[in-house]
PDB file of C-alpha atoms in Angstrom:
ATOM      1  CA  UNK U 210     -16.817 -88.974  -7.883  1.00 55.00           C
ATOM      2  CA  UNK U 211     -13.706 -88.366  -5.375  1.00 69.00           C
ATOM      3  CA  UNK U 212     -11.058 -90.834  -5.824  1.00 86.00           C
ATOM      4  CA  UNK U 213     -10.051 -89.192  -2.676  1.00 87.00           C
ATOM      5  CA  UNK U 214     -11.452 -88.966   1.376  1.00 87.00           C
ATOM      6  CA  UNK U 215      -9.944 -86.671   3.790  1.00 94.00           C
ATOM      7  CA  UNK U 216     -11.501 -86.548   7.489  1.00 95.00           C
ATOM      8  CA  UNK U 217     -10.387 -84.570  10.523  1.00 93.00           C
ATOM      9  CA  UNK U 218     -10.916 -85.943  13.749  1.00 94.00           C
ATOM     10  CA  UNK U 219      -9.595 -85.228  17.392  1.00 92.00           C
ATOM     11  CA  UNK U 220      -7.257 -86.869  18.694  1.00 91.00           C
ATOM     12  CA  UNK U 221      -6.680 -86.924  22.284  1.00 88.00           C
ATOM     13  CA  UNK U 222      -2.641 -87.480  23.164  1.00 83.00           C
ATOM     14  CA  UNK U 223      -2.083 -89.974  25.918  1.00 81.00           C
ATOM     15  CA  UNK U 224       1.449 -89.991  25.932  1.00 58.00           C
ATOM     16  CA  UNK U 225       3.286 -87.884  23.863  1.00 49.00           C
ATOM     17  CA  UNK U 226       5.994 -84.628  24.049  1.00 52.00           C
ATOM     18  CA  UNK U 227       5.459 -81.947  24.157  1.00 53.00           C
ATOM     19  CA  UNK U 228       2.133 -82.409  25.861  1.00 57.00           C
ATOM     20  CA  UNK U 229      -1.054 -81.482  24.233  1.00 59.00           C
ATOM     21  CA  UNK U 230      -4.404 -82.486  25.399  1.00 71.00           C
ATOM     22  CA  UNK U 231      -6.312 -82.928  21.852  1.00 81.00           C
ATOM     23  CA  UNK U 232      -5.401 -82.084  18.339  1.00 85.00           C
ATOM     24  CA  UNK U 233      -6.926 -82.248  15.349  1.00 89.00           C
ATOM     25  CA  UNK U 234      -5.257 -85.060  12.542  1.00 94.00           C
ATOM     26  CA  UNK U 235      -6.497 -86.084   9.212  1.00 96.00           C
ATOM     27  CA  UNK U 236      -7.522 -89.231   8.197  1.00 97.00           C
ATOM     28  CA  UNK U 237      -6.289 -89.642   4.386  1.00 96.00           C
ATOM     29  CA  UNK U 238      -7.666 -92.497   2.081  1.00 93.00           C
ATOM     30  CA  UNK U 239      -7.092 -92.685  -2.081  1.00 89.00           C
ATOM     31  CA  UNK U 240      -8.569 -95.115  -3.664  1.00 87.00           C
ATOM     32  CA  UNK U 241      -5.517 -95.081  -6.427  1.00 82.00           C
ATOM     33  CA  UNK U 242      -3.103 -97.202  -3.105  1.00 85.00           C
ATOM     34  CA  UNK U 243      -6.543 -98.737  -1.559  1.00 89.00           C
ATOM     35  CA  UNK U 244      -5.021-101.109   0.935  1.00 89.00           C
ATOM     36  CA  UNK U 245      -3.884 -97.997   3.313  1.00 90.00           C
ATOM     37  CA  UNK U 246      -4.547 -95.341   5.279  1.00 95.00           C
ATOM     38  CA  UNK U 247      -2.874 -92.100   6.287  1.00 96.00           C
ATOM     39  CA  UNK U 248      -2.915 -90.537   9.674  1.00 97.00           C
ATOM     40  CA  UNK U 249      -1.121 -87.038   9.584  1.00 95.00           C
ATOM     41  CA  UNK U 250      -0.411 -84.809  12.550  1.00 90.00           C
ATOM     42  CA  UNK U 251       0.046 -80.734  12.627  1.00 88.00           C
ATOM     43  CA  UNK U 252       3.729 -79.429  13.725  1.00 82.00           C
ATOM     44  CA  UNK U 253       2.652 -78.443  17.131  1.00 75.00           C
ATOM     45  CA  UNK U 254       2.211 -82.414  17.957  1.00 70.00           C
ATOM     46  CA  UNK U 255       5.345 -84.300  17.378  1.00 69.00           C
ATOM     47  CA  UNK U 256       9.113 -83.966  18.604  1.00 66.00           C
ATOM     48  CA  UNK U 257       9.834 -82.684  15.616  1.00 73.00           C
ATOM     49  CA  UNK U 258       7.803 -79.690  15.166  1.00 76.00           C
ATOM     50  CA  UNK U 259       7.225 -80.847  11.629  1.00 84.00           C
ATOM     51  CA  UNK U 260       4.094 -82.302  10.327  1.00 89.00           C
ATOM     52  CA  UNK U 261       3.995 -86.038  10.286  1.00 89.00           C
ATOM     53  CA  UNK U 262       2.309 -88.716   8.701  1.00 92.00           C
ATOM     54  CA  UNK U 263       1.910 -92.443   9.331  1.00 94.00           C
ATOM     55  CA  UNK U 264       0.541 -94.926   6.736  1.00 96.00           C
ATOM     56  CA  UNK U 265      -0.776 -97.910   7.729  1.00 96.00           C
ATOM     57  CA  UNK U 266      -3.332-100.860   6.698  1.00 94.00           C
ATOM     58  CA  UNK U 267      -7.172 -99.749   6.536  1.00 91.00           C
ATOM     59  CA  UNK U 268      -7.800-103.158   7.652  1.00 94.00           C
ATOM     60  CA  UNK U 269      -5.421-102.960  10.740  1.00 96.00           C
ATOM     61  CA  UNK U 270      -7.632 -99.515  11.743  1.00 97.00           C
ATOM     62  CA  UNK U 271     -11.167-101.998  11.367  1.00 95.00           C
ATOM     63  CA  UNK U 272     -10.264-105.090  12.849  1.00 95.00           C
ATOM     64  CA  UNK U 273      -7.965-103.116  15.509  1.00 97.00           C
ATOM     65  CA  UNK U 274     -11.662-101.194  16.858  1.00 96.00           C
ATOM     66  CA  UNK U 275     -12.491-104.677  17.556  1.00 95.00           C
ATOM     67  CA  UNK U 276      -9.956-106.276  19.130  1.00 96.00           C
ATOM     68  CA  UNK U 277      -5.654-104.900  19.831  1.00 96.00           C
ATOM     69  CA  UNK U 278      -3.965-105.495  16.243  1.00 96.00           C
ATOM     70  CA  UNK U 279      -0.494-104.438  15.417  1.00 94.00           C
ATOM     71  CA  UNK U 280       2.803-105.546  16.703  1.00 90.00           C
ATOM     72  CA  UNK U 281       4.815-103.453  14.675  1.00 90.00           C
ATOM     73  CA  UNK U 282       5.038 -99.405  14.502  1.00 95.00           C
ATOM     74  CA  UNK U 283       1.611 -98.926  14.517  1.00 97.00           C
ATOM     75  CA  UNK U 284      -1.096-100.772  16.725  1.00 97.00           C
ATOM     76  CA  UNK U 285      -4.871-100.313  17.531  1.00 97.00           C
ATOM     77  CA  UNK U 286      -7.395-101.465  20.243  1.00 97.00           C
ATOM     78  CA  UNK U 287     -10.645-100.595  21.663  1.00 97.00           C
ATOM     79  CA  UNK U 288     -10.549 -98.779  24.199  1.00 95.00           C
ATOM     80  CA  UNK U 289     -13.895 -98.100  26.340  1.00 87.00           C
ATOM     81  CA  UNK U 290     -17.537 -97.721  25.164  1.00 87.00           C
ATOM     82  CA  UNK U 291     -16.826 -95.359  22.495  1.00 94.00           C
ATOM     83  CA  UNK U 292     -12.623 -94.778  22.167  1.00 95.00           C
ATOM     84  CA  UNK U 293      -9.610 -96.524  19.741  1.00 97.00           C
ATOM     85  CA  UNK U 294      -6.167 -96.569  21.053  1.00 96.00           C
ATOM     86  CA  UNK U 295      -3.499 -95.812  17.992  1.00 96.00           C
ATOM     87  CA  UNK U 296      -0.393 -96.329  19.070  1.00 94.00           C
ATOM     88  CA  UNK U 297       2.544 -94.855  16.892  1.00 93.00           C
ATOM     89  CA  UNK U 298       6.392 -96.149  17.494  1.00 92.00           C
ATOM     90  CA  UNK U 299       9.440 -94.114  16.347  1.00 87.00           C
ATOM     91  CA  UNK U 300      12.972 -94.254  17.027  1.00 86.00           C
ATOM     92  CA  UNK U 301      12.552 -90.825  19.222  1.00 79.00           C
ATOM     93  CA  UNK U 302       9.528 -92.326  21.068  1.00 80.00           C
ATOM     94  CA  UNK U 303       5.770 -93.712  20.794  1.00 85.00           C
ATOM     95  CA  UNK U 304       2.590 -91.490  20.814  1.00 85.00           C
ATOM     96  CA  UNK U 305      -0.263 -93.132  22.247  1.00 90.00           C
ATOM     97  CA  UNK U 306      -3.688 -91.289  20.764  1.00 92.00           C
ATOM     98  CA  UNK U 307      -7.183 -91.908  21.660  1.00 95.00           C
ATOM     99  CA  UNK U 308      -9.673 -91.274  18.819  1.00 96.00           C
ATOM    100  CA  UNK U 309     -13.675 -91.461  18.961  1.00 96.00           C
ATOM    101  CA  UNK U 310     -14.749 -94.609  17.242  1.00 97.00           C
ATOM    102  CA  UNK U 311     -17.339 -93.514  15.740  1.00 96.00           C
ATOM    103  CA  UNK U 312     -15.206 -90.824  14.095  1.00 97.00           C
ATOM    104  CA  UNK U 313     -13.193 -93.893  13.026  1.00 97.00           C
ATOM    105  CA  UNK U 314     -16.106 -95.747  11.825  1.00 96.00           C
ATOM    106  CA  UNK U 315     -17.620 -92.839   9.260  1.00 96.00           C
ATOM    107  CA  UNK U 316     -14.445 -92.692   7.785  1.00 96.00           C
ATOM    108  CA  UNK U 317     -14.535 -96.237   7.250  1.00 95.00           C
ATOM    109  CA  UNK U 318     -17.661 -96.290   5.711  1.00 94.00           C
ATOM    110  CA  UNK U 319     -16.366 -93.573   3.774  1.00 92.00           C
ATOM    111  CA  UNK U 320     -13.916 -95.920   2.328  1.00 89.00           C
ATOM    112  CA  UNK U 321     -16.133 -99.191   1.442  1.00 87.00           C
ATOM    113  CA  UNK U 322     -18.271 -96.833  -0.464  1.00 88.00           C
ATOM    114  CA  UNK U 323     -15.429 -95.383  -2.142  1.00 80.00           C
ATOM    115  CA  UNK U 324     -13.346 -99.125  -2.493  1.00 78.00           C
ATOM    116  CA  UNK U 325     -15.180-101.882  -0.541  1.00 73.00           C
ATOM    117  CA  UNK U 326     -13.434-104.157   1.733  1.00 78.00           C
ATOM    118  CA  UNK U 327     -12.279-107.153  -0.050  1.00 60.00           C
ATOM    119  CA  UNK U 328     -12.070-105.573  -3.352  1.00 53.00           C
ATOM    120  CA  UNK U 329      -8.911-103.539  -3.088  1.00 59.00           C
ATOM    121  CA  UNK U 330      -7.244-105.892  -5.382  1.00 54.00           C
ATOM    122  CA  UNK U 331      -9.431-104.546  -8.410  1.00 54.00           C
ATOM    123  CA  UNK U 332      -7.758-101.473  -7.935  1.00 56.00           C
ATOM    124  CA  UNK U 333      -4.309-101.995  -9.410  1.00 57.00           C
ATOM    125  CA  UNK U 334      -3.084-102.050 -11.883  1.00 55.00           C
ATOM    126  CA  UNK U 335       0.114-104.867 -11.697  1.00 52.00           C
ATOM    127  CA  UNK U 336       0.751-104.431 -15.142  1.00 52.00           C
ATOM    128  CA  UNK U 337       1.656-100.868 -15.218  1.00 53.00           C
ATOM    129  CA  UNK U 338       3.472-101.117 -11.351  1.00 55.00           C
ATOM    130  CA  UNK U 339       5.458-103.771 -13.141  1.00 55.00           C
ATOM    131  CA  UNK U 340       6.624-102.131 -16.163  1.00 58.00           C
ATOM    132  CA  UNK U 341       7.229 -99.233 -14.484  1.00 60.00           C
ATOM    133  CA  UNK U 342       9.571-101.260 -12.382  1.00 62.00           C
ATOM    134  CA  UNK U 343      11.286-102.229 -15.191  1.00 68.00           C
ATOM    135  CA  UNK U 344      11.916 -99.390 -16.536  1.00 72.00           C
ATOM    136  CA  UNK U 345      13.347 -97.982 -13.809  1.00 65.00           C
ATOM    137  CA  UNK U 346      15.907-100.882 -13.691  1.00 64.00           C
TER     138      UNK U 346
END
């Protein structure tokens, strides 16, 4: 079995620079750091004109398709009959994406079958995170 889901979905750029009406970013999940999520978009999309990547809480994308969530960098809300609002803040400016929700959804499925909600926890291993903390001291 994957330890590992990848998903590509569109995302539709609200307000962003340069302008682009939809691109495709990946949804990243590994079950080996199972409280977050990635959200990575292609060069073409950001100021930068490098790739970049957000990582977040999977349980800020669930809860924020019902009802806004976030106050920090990254913040989600319904938006609509079928649309989430991910809103990413940076130093050099905020992209505001709209996303299917039932894009969102699958890939959230995705991830309870892979690590189901609640049981995160029984994926670490504190032992080994802590001695490898010590040894690095």
């Amino acid at each position: 079995m994957s330890t590992v889901i990848e998903q590509t979905v569109e995302a539709r750029l609200v307000a962003a620079a340069p302008r682009m009406p939809s691109i495709p970013a990946t949804l990243h999940y590994d079950r080996d750091d199972p409280f977050a999520v990635r959200m990575t978009f292609p060069a073409p999309a950001t100021l930068e004109g490098v790739e970049v990547c957000w990582t977040f809480a999977r349980d800020l994308l669930a809860a924020g398709m019902q009802e806004p969530e976030g106050d920090g960098d990254v913040r989600v809300r319904p938006y609509g009959y079928d649309r989430t609002v991910l809103e990413f803040h940076a130093p050099e400016g905020t992209a505001v994406v709209h996303v299917r929700s039932g894009e969102l959804r699958r890939f959230l499925e995705a991830t309870g079958e892979l690590v189901p909600t609640g049981l995160e926890h029984l994926r670490l291993d504190l032992d080994h995170d802590l001695a490898e903390l010590m040894r690095d001291v």
